[in-house]
């Protein structure tokens, strides 16, 4: 079969080599972006007189027919035409005749594919931002219902201090807010048009790159044609932002996995987001959280792959860069799926408030309250720390907790302690009193919630 670029060649490659070199199996995902870019290009060719207005309109009509067929899933792609660009060009020629071959005037597949990816990522990043907002909304809804729900806060996975569960959930809201900002910031680098850079050096035709960019909704154009066709920074940035976002999701996934275990029993997941065992009838596994935790590996891998492809790559376009798409597509699909799953999982989970409350009443997470209490009475904090540490050891040996001690036992450890110590050691009061800005105090959590609502 005659290649659209085959004039210089005396023979065609064997089929298995064609299949190895072809990208149509995955870059067909860019079909609508490719047609969109072609429509803008041919309108520009007509405006500048490079093609007659009649030729431009005829090609536009053919492209619009291909777009309809693409949206209906009726296009059939061929490996022999290698990629989405040549497949569509061949279809266009079949649709309107030899005039379809004029579409490629003043451009190359190099600037064409770069334009497609800019268009694609611009849409997808905006969609990801919306899904981040949806997850933030789910976190806010649960946090609002659990401002005064208290659970142990942890450091080193050891119980540290009692905190508001709403406060804990809002920590992830703020992580996601930074993620959202990074994606929004990256749109500045995505929203640039490479169209018209041609193969690498521009073109002798009197094209109007700014007009094409305007038609495509880009805010500007690349200033250097070599940079335009070789730049993949915008993909690296997207992959990097995604890697950090899914890292945050894995942290929340791990907590959900722990909280839903029998050992914690702090939450129960909705059946939609859990699965059973093929052999153990009693099991309810947090598979969706585990799967997202695992999917981080492919997102990290896609980032490393892209960096490796670009490392040491000379200007401008090289066939290596065909490998830039699959990881990008995979990360887009992984991020959208993970964010959607998480939104539903957080919004529908059941919070076992009584179990959380019992946990903070049967631990030493209120020990810092006693140290602060002594420090407020004028005892140097380091000395107060030692007094409380000895009291904790005393309780461990006695198999009890600080609130179980009598006032006499407290006074034996430190004469400055009076009967107001019991109110101080109450987990609810311990949380309520932590009203420093951004703290876990109930009034501060409510302030956070108002700020969060404004941001989404």
Short mmCIF file of C-alpha atoms in Angstrom, two decimals:
data_model
loop_
_atom_site.label_atom_id
_atom_site.label_comp_id
_atom_site.label_asym_id
_atom_site.label_seq_id
_atom_site.Cartn_x
_atom_site.Cartn_y
_atom_site.Cartn_z
CA UNK A 1 0.00 0.00 0.00
CA UNK A 2 1.38 3.42 -0.97
CA UNK A 3 2.64 5.49 1.97
CA UNK A 4 1.73 9.16 2.20
CA UNK A 5 5.44 9.80 2.75
CA UNK A 6 6.70 7.02 0.47
CA UNK A 7 8.05 8.88 -2.57
CA UNK A 8 11.66 8.61 -1.49
CA UNK A 9 11.48 4.88 -0.69
CA UNK A 10 11.85 1.93 -3.05
CA UNK A 11 10.34 -0.68 -0.73
CA UNK A 12 8.03 -0.84 2.25
CA UNK A 13 8.82 -2.40 5.64
CA UNK A 14 7.61 -5.83 6.66
CA UNK A 15 4.29 -5.92 8.48
CA UNK A 16 5.75 -6.71 11.91
CA UNK A 17 8.10 -3.73 11.62
CA UNK A 18 5.16 -1.52 10.66
CA UNK A 19 3.27 -2.73 13.71
CA UNK A 20 6.25 -2.09 15.98
CA UNK A 21 6.68 1.47 14.70
CA UNK A 22 3.01 2.41 14.50
CA UNK A 23 1.28 4.48 17.20
CA UNK A 24 -2.31 4.29 15.96
CA UNK A 25 -3.21 1.70 18.61
CA UNK A 26 -3.00 4.44 21.24
CA UNK A 27 -2.85 7.84 19.56
CA UNK A 28 -6.31 7.31 18.10
CA UNK A 29 -7.38 8.76 21.46
CA UNK A 30 -6.34 12.10 19.96
CA UNK A 31 -8.74 11.84 17.02
CA UNK A 32 -10.99 14.75 18.02
CA UNK A 33 -8.04 16.96 18.92
CA UNK A 34 -6.38 16.12 15.62
CA UNK A 35 -9.49 17.09 13.67
CA UNK A 36 -9.89 20.24 15.77
CA UNK A 37 -6.29 21.25 14.99
CA UNK A 38 -6.78 20.49 11.29
CA UNK A 39 -9.94 22.60 11.11
CA UNK A 40 -8.11 25.58 12.58
CA UNK A 41 -5.16 25.04 10.24
CA UNK A 42 -7.25 24.84 7.08
CA UNK A 43 -9.32 27.89 8.07
CA UNK A 44 -6.03 29.76 8.44
CA UNK A 45 -4.86 28.50 5.01
CA UNK A 46 -8.03 29.91 3.49
CA UNK A 47 -7.77 33.24 5.35
CA UNK A 48 -4.17 33.80 4.24
CA UNK A 49 -4.84 32.80 0.62
CA UNK A 50 -2.50 29.82 0.75
CA UNK A 51 -5.54 27.81 -0.32
CA UNK A 52 -8.55 29.21 -2.10
CA UNK A 53 -11.60 29.79 0.02
CA UNK A 54 -13.36 27.04 -1.89
CA UNK A 55 -10.57 24.55 -1.19
CA UNK A 56 -10.57 25.51 2.47
CA UNK A 57 -14.31 25.09 2.81
CA UNK A 58 -14.28 21.77 0.99
CA UNK A 59 -11.61 20.41 3.32
CA UNK A 60 -13.48 21.77 6.35
CA UNK A 61 -16.65 19.98 5.23
CA UNK A 62 -14.71 16.72 4.87
CA UNK A 63 -13.15 17.11 8.31
CA UNK A 64 -16.54 17.77 9.88
CA UNK A 65 -17.86 14.55 8.35
CA UNK A 66 -14.89 12.67 9.83
CA UNK A 67 -15.59 14.29 13.19
CA UNK A 68 -19.18 13.04 13.11
CA UNK A 69 -18.00 9.54 12.28
CA UNK A 70 -15.36 9.70 15.01
CA UNK A 71 -17.92 10.76 17.62
CA UNK A 72 -20.16 7.91 16.51
CA UNK A 73 -17.26 5.44 16.78
CA UNK A 74 -17.44 4.63 13.07
CA UNK A 75 -13.85 5.29 12.01
CA UNK A 76 -11.63 2.29 11.27
CA UNK A 77 -7.92 2.80 11.69
CA UNK A 78 -5.09 1.08 9.85
CA UNK A 79 -1.63 0.17 11.15
CA UNK A 80 -0.27 0.71 7.63
CA UNK A 81 -1.04 4.43 8.04
CA UNK A 82 1.00 4.45 11.26
CA UNK A 83 -0.63 7.19 13.32
CA UNK A 84 -3.76 9.24 13.82
CA UNK A 85 -2.53 12.01 11.50
CA UNK A 86 -1.93 9.85 8.42
CA UNK A 87 -5.04 7.78 9.07
CA UNK A 88 -7.21 10.88 9.08
CA UNK A 89 -5.49 12.41 6.09
CA UNK A 90 -6.06 9.24 4.07
CA UNK A 91 -9.71 9.17 5.15
CA UNK A 92 -10.06 12.82 4.16
CA UNK A 93 -8.67 12.15 0.69
CA UNK A 94 -11.08 9.24 0.32
CA UNK A 95 -13.91 11.53 1.45
CA UNK A 96 -13.28 14.59 -0.76
CA UNK A 97 -10.65 13.49 -3.29
CA UNK A 98 -7.08 14.74 -3.96
CA UNK A 99 -7.89 18.18 -2.51
CA UNK A 100 -7.61 16.53 0.90
CA UNK A 101 -3.87 16.27 0.32
CA UNK A 102 -3.60 20.09 0.51
CA UNK A 103 -4.52 20.08 4.21
CA UNK A 104 -0.92 19.38 5.19
CA UNK A 105 0.38 22.53 3.49
CA UNK A 106 2.53 24.58 5.87
CA UNK A 107 2.62 22.08 8.70
CA UNK A 108 4.28 18.81 9.74
CA UNK A 109 3.25 15.87 11.87
CA UNK A 110 5.77 17.27 14.37
CA UNK A 111 3.82 20.43 15.16
CA UNK A 112 0.54 18.59 14.52
CA UNK A 113 1.06 15.98 17.24
CA UNK A 114 2.37 18.58 19.68
CA UNK A 115 -0.78 20.64 19.07
CA UNK A 116 -2.96 17.58 19.64
CA UNK A 117 -1.33 16.88 23.00
CA UNK A 118 -1.63 20.50 24.14
CA UNK A 119 -5.34 20.44 23.26
CA UNK A 120 -5.83 17.05 24.94
CA UNK A 121 -4.03 17.93 28.18
CA UNK A 122 -5.73 21.30 28.42
CA UNK A 123 -9.13 19.54 28.48
CA UNK A 124 -8.02 16.72 30.77
CA UNK A 125 -6.27 18.91 33.35
CA UNK A 126 -9.39 21.06 33.62
CA UNK A 127 -11.39 17.87 34.17
CA UNK A 128 -8.94 16.64 36.81
CA UNK A 129 -9.22 19.98 38.62
CA UNK A 130 -13.01 19.51 38.77
CA UNK A 131 -12.59 15.99 40.17
CA UNK A 132 -10.17 17.34 42.81
CA UNK A 133 -12.87 19.84 43.80
CA UNK A 134 -15.43 17.04 44.07
CA UNK A 135 -13.16 15.12 46.43
CA UNK A 136 -12.58 18.27 48.44
CA UNK A 137 -16.36 18.69 48.70
CA UNK A 138 -16.70 15.13 50.01
CA UNK A 139 -14.04 15.79 52.63
CA UNK A 140 -15.76 19.02 53.69
CA UNK A 141 -19.13 17.26 54.03
CA UNK A 142 -17.67 14.56 56.28
CA UNK A 143 -15.59 17.07 58.24
CA UNK A 144 -18.65 19.23 58.88
CA UNK A 145 -20.49 16.24 60.35
CA UNK A 146 -17.52 15.35 62.54
CA UNK A 147 -16.18 18.61 63.98
CA UNK A 148 -16.70 17.31 67.53
CA UNK A 149 -15.94 13.67 66.78
CA UNK A 150 -12.69 12.90 68.58
CA UNK A 151 -10.12 10.27 67.72
CA UNK A 152 -6.46 9.73 68.55
CA UNK A 153 -4.03 11.69 66.43
CA UNK A 154 -0.85 9.78 65.62
CA UNK A 155 2.86 10.36 65.18
CA UNK A 156 5.07 7.39 64.31
CA UNK A 157 1.76 5.48 64.16
CA UNK A 158 1.67 5.80 67.96
CA UNK A 159 -1.18 7.61 69.68
CA UNK A 160 -0.09 11.18 70.27
CA UNK A 161 -2.89 13.65 71.07
CA UNK A 162 -6.67 13.64 70.71
CA UNK A 163 -7.89 15.56 67.63
CA UNK A 164 -11.11 16.41 65.87
CA UNK A 165 -11.87 13.93 63.08
CA UNK A 166 -13.06 16.89 61.02
CA UNK A 167 -9.65 18.48 61.52
CA UNK A 168 -7.95 15.27 60.40
CA UNK A 169 -10.02 15.09 57.21
CA UNK A 170 -9.41 18.76 56.42
CA UNK A 171 -5.66 18.12 56.40
CA UNK A 172 -6.30 16.25 53.14
CA UNK A 173 -8.46 19.10 51.87
CA UNK A 174 -5.46 21.43 52.11
CA UNK A 175 -3.13 18.92 50.45
CA UNK A 176 -5.58 18.70 47.57
CA UNK A 177 -5.89 22.49 47.46
CA UNK A 178 -2.15 22.71 46.76
CA UNK A 179 -2.51 19.96 44.16
CA UNK A 180 -5.34 21.90 42.52
CA UNK A 181 -3.23 25.05 42.45
CA UNK A 182 -0.35 23.19 40.80
CA UNK A 183 -2.66 21.85 38.07
CA UNK A 184 -4.15 25.32 37.57
CA UNK A 185 -0.69 26.86 37.33
CA UNK A 186 0.39 24.25 34.79
CA UNK A 187 -2.36 25.36 32.40
CA UNK A 188 -0.21 28.42 31.60
CA UNK A 189 2.38 26.12 30.01
CA UNK A 190 -0.19 23.83 28.38
CA UNK A 191 -2.19 26.69 26.87
CA UNK A 192 0.41 27.50 24.15
CA UNK A 193 0.15 26.63 20.46
CA UNK A 194 2.96 24.90 18.56
CA UNK A 195 0.89 24.82 15.35
CA UNK A 196 2.72 26.35 12.42
CA UNK A 197 6.20 25.51 13.69
CA UNK A 198 6.09 22.82 11.00
CA UNK A 199 8.84 20.18 11.13
CA UNK A 200 11.24 22.37 13.13
CA UNK A 201 12.14 25.51 11.17
CA UNK A 202 8.81 27.14 10.42
CA UNK A 203 7.57 27.40 6.84
CA UNK A 204 7.96 29.55 3.73
CA UNK A 205 4.18 29.85 3.40
CA UNK A 206 2.67 33.11 4.75
CA UNK A 207 0.82 31.39 7.60
CA UNK A 208 -0.79 33.19 10.56
CA UNK A 209 0.08 31.23 13.69
CA UNK A 210 -1.70 33.64 16.01
CA UNK A 211 -4.95 33.24 14.06
CA UNK A 212 -4.72 29.43 14.32
CA UNK A 213 -3.99 29.71 18.04
CA UNK A 214 -6.97 32.00 18.53
CA UNK A 215 -9.27 29.56 16.72
CA UNK A 216 -8.06 26.76 19.01
CA UNK A 217 -8.54 28.83 22.16
CA UNK A 218 -4.83 29.02 23.01
CA UNK A 219 -3.61 32.06 24.93
CA UNK A 220 -0.38 32.31 22.91
CA UNK A 221 2.13 30.62 20.61
CA UNK A 222 5.62 29.22 21.05
CA UNK A 223 8.18 31.87 20.22
CA UNK A 224 10.71 29.40 18.82
CA UNK A 225 9.78 26.78 16.22
CA UNK A 226 12.43 24.30 17.40
CA UNK A 227 11.23 24.58 20.98
CA UNK A 228 7.62 24.24 19.82
CA UNK A 229 8.05 20.78 18.28
CA UNK A 230 10.49 19.39 20.86
CA UNK A 231 8.95 20.66 24.10
CA UNK A 232 7.40 18.05 26.34
CA UNK A 233 7.87 19.99 29.57
CA UNK A 234 4.12 20.43 29.83
CA UNK A 235 3.67 16.65 29.89
CA UNK A 236 6.43 16.19 32.47
CA UNK A 237 4.80 18.85 34.64
CA UNK A 238 1.42 17.16 34.35
CA UNK A 239 2.93 13.78 35.27
CA UNK A 240 4.81 15.33 38.18
CA UNK A 241 1.69 17.06 39.51
CA UNK A 242 -0.22 13.80 39.15
CA UNK A 243 2.49 11.86 41.00
CA UNK A 244 2.27 14.24 43.94
CA UNK A 245 -1.54 14.19 43.95
CA UNK A 246 -1.71 10.40 43.95
CA UNK A 247 0.91 10.37 46.71
CA UNK A 248 -1.57 12.34 48.82
CA UNK A 249 -4.33 9.92 47.85
CA UNK A 250 -2.19 6.96 48.95
CA UNK A 251 -1.73 8.53 52.38
CA UNK A 252 -5.48 8.83 52.79
CA UNK A 253 -5.94 5.35 51.31
CA UNK A 254 -3.62 3.90 53.94
CA UNK A 255 -5.54 5.58 56.74
CA UNK A 256 -8.85 4.31 55.36
CA UNK A 257 -7.38 0.81 55.19
CA UNK A 258 -6.24 1.06 58.82
CA UNK A 259 -9.42 2.73 60.10
CA UNK A 260 -11.67 0.11 58.49
CA UNK A 261 -9.73 -2.81 59.98
CA UNK A 262 -11.14 -4.70 62.97
CA UNK A 263 -8.19 -3.48 65.05
CA UNK A 264 -9.31 0.15 64.58
CA UNK A 265 -12.99 -0.08 63.54
CA UNK A 266 -13.09 3.71 63.28
CA UNK A 267 -15.02 3.63 59.99
CA UNK A 268 -16.93 1.25 57.76
CA UNK A 269 -16.84 1.60 54.00
CA UNK A 270 -19.96 1.46 51.88
CA UNK A 271 -20.30 -1.92 50.16
CA UNK A 272 -19.79 -0.22 46.78
CA UNK A 273 -16.14 0.41 47.64
CA UNK A 274 -15.31 -2.96 49.22
CA UNK A 275 -15.14 -6.57 48.06
CA UNK A 276 -15.30 -9.99 49.66
CA UNK A 277 -13.11 -13.06 49.66
CA UNK A 278 -13.59 -16.09 47.44
CA UNK A 279 -12.82 -18.38 50.39
CA UNK A 280 -13.46 -16.43 53.63
CA UNK A 281 -17.15 -15.46 53.91
CA UNK A 282 -16.61 -12.93 56.70
CA UNK A 283 -14.25 -10.66 54.78
CA UNK A 284 -14.96 -7.09 53.69
CA UNK A 285 -11.83 -5.82 52.02
CA UNK A 286 -11.08 -2.12 51.32
CA UNK A 287 -10.03 -3.03 47.78
CA UNK A 288 -10.64 0.34 46.13
CA UNK A 289 -8.38 2.11 48.64
CA UNK A 290 -5.76 -0.61 48.19
CA UNK A 291 -5.99 -0.42 44.42
CA UNK A 292 -5.47 3.34 44.36
CA UNK A 293 -2.52 2.90 46.73
CA UNK A 294 -1.10 0.43 44.21
CA UNK A 295 -1.88 2.52 41.14
CA UNK A 296 0.55 5.14 42.40
CA UNK A 297 3.28 2.88 41.01
CA UNK A 298 2.14 3.33 37.42
CA UNK A 299 1.81 7.12 37.84
CA UNK A 300 5.32 7.35 39.29
CA UNK A 301 6.58 5.06 36.52
CA UNK A 302 5.03 7.21 33.80
CA UNK A 303 6.85 10.27 35.17
CA UNK A 304 10.20 8.47 35.28
CA UNK A 305 9.63 7.07 31.78
CA UNK A 306 8.97 10.53 30.35
CA UNK A 307 12.04 12.00 32.00
CA UNK A 308 14.12 9.11 30.68
CA UNK A 309 12.78 9.59 27.13
CA UNK A 310 13.81 13.26 27.18
CA UNK A 311 17.16 12.80 28.90
CA UNK A 312 19.96 13.60 26.46
CA UNK A 313 17.57 13.93 23.52
CA UNK A 314 18.91 16.38 20.91
CA UNK A 315 16.68 18.91 19.18
CA UNK A 316 14.23 18.63 17.69
CA UNK A 317 11.75 15.81 17.05
CA UNK A 318 13.00 12.23 17.43
CA UNK A 319 11.06 8.97 17.14
CA UNK A 320 11.71 8.42 20.86
CA UNK A 321 9.04 11.04 21.47
CA UNK A 322 6.36 8.70 20.17
CA UNK A 323 6.67 7.11 23.63
CA UNK A 324 5.36 10.28 25.29
CA UNK A 325 1.67 9.47 24.85
CA UNK A 326 0.82 6.14 26.47
CA UNK A 327 2.08 7.23 29.89
CA UNK A 328 0.19 10.51 29.57
CA UNK A 329 -3.06 8.74 28.61
CA UNK A 330 -2.60 6.18 31.37
CA UNK A 331 -1.99 8.83 34.01
CA UNK A 332 -5.03 10.84 32.91
CA UNK A 333 -7.28 7.77 33.16
CA UNK A 334 -5.74 6.68 36.47
CA UNK A 335 -6.09 10.11 38.08
CA UNK A 336 -9.69 10.65 37.00
CA UNK A 337 -10.71 7.17 38.14
CA UNK A 338 -8.90 7.46 41.48
CA UNK A 339 -10.36 10.87 42.29
CA UNK A 340 -13.90 9.75 41.40
CA UNK A 341 -13.58 6.61 43.53
CA UNK A 342 -12.25 8.58 46.47
CA UNK A 343 -15.05 11.16 46.32
CA UNK A 344 -17.69 8.46 46.66
CA UNK A 345 -15.73 6.45 49.19
CA UNK A 346 -15.31 9.41 51.58
CA UNK A 347 -18.85 10.70 51.19
CA UNK A 348 -20.52 7.33 51.86
CA UNK A 349 -18.34 5.91 54.64
CA UNK A 350 -19.83 5.40 58.09
CA UNK A 351 -17.93 7.01 60.98
CA UNK A 352 -18.00 4.98 64.19
CA UNK A 353 -17.93 7.92 66.61
CA UNK A 354 -18.33 5.81 69.74
CA UNK A 355 -15.36 3.62 68.86
CA UNK A 356 -13.21 6.70 68.30
CA UNK A 357 -14.35 8.17 71.60
CA UNK A 358 -13.56 4.96 73.45
CA UNK A 359 -10.09 4.93 71.91
CA UNK A 360 -9.14 8.37 73.27
CA UNK A 361 -10.42 7.43 76.72
CA UNK A 362 -8.20 4.37 76.86
CA UNK A 363 -4.80 5.75 76.02
CA UNK A 364 -2.26 8.36 77.10
CA UNK A 365 -2.92 10.85 74.30
CA UNK A 366 -3.91 13.39 77.00
CA UNK A 367 -0.43 13.30 78.59
CA UNK A 368 0.64 16.51 76.87
CA UNK A 369 -2.36 18.26 78.44
CA UNK A 370 -1.00 17.41 81.89
CA UNK A 371 2.48 18.64 80.97
CA UNK A 372 1.01 21.92 79.65
CA UNK A 373 -1.12 22.17 82.81
CA UNK A 374 2.00 21.96 85.01
CA UNK A 375 3.90 24.40 82.80
CA UNK A 376 1.03 26.89 83.16
CA UNK A 377 1.53 26.64 86.95
CA UNK A 378 5.12 27.81 86.57
CA UNK A 379 6.93 24.46 86.45
CA UNK A 380 9.59 24.47 83.68
CA UNK A 381 8.23 22.41 80.80
CA UNK A 382 11.17 20.00 80.74
CA UNK A 383 10.57 19.26 84.44
CA UNK A 384 6.83 18.94 83.81
CA UNK A 385 7.59 16.52 80.96
CA UNK A 386 9.55 14.28 83.34
CA UNK A 387 6.83 14.35 86.01
CA UNK A 388 4.18 13.29 83.51
CA UNK A 389 6.44 10.63 82.00
CA UNK A 390 6.84 9.06 85.43
CA UNK A 391 3.07 9.21 85.99
CA UNK A 392 2.49 7.44 82.64
CA UNK A 393 4.93 4.71 83.66
CA UNK A 394 3.16 4.44 87.01
CA UNK A 395 -0.18 3.99 85.20
CA UNK A 396 1.27 1.37 82.84
CA UNK A 397 2.52 -0.64 85.80
CA UNK A 398 -0.86 -0.22 87.51
CA UNK A 399 -2.75 -1.07 84.28
CA UNK A 400 -4.78 2.15 84.27
CA UNK A 401 -4.88 5.58 82.58
CA UNK A 402 -4.29 9.14 83.82
CA UNK A 403 -7.97 9.87 84.34
CA UNK A 404 -8.18 6.77 86.60
CA UNK A 405 -5.72 8.21 89.14
CA UNK A 406 -6.92 9.68 92.42
CA UNK A 407 -6.11 13.26 93.36
CA UNK A 408 -3.82 11.89 96.08
CA UNK A 409 -1.83 9.96 93.49
CA UNK A 410 -1.53 13.08 91.37
CA UNK A 411 -0.38 15.16 94.33
CA UNK A 412 2.17 12.56 95.28
CA UNK A 413 3.74 13.11 91.86
CA UNK A 414 3.43 16.91 92.05
CA UNK A 415 1.91 19.03 94.78
CA UNK A 416 0.86 21.71 92.28
CA UNK A 417 -1.87 19.46 90.88
CA UNK A 418 -5.41 20.20 92.08
CA UNK A 419 -8.83 18.77 91.32
CA UNK A 420 -9.21 20.89 88.16
CA UNK A 421 -6.80 18.46 86.51
CA UNK A 422 -9.65 16.09 85.59
CA UNK A 423 -11.32 18.67 83.35
CA UNK A 424 -7.98 19.38 81.71
CA UNK A 425 -7.43 15.69 81.00
CA UNK A 426 -10.84 15.22 79.38
CA UNK A 427 -10.20 14.37 75.69
CA UNK A 428 -13.08 16.63 74.63
CA UNK A 429 -11.66 19.55 76.59
CA UNK A 430 -8.17 18.76 75.36
CA UNK A 431 -9.37 19.21 71.79
CA UNK A 432 -11.65 22.17 72.51
CA UNK A 433 -8.83 24.15 74.18
CA UNK A 434 -6.40 23.85 71.25
CA UNK A 435 -7.53 27.07 69.66
CA UNK A 436 -4.28 28.33 68.18
CA UNK A 437 -4.76 29.34 64.56
CA UNK A 438 -5.03 26.21 62.41
CA UNK A 439 -5.34 23.99 65.47
CA UNK A 440 -7.78 21.17 66.18
CA UNK A 441 -10.01 23.20 68.50
CA UNK A 442 -13.64 22.99 67.46
CA UNK A 443 -13.93 26.72 66.79
CA UNK A 444 -10.77 26.62 64.64
CA UNK A 445 -12.07 23.65 62.65
CA UNK A 446 -15.24 25.60 61.93
CA UNK A 447 -13.13 28.51 60.66
CA UNK A 448 -11.27 26.08 58.38
CA UNK A 449 -14.56 24.76 57.06
CA UNK A 450 -15.71 28.25 56.09
CA UNK A 451 -12.42 28.88 54.30
CA UNK A 452 -12.65 25.53 52.55
CA UNK A 453 -16.19 26.16 51.34
CA UNK A 454 -15.14 29.46 49.78
CA UNK A 455 -12.33 27.73 47.88
CA UNK A 456 -14.63 25.15 46.27
#
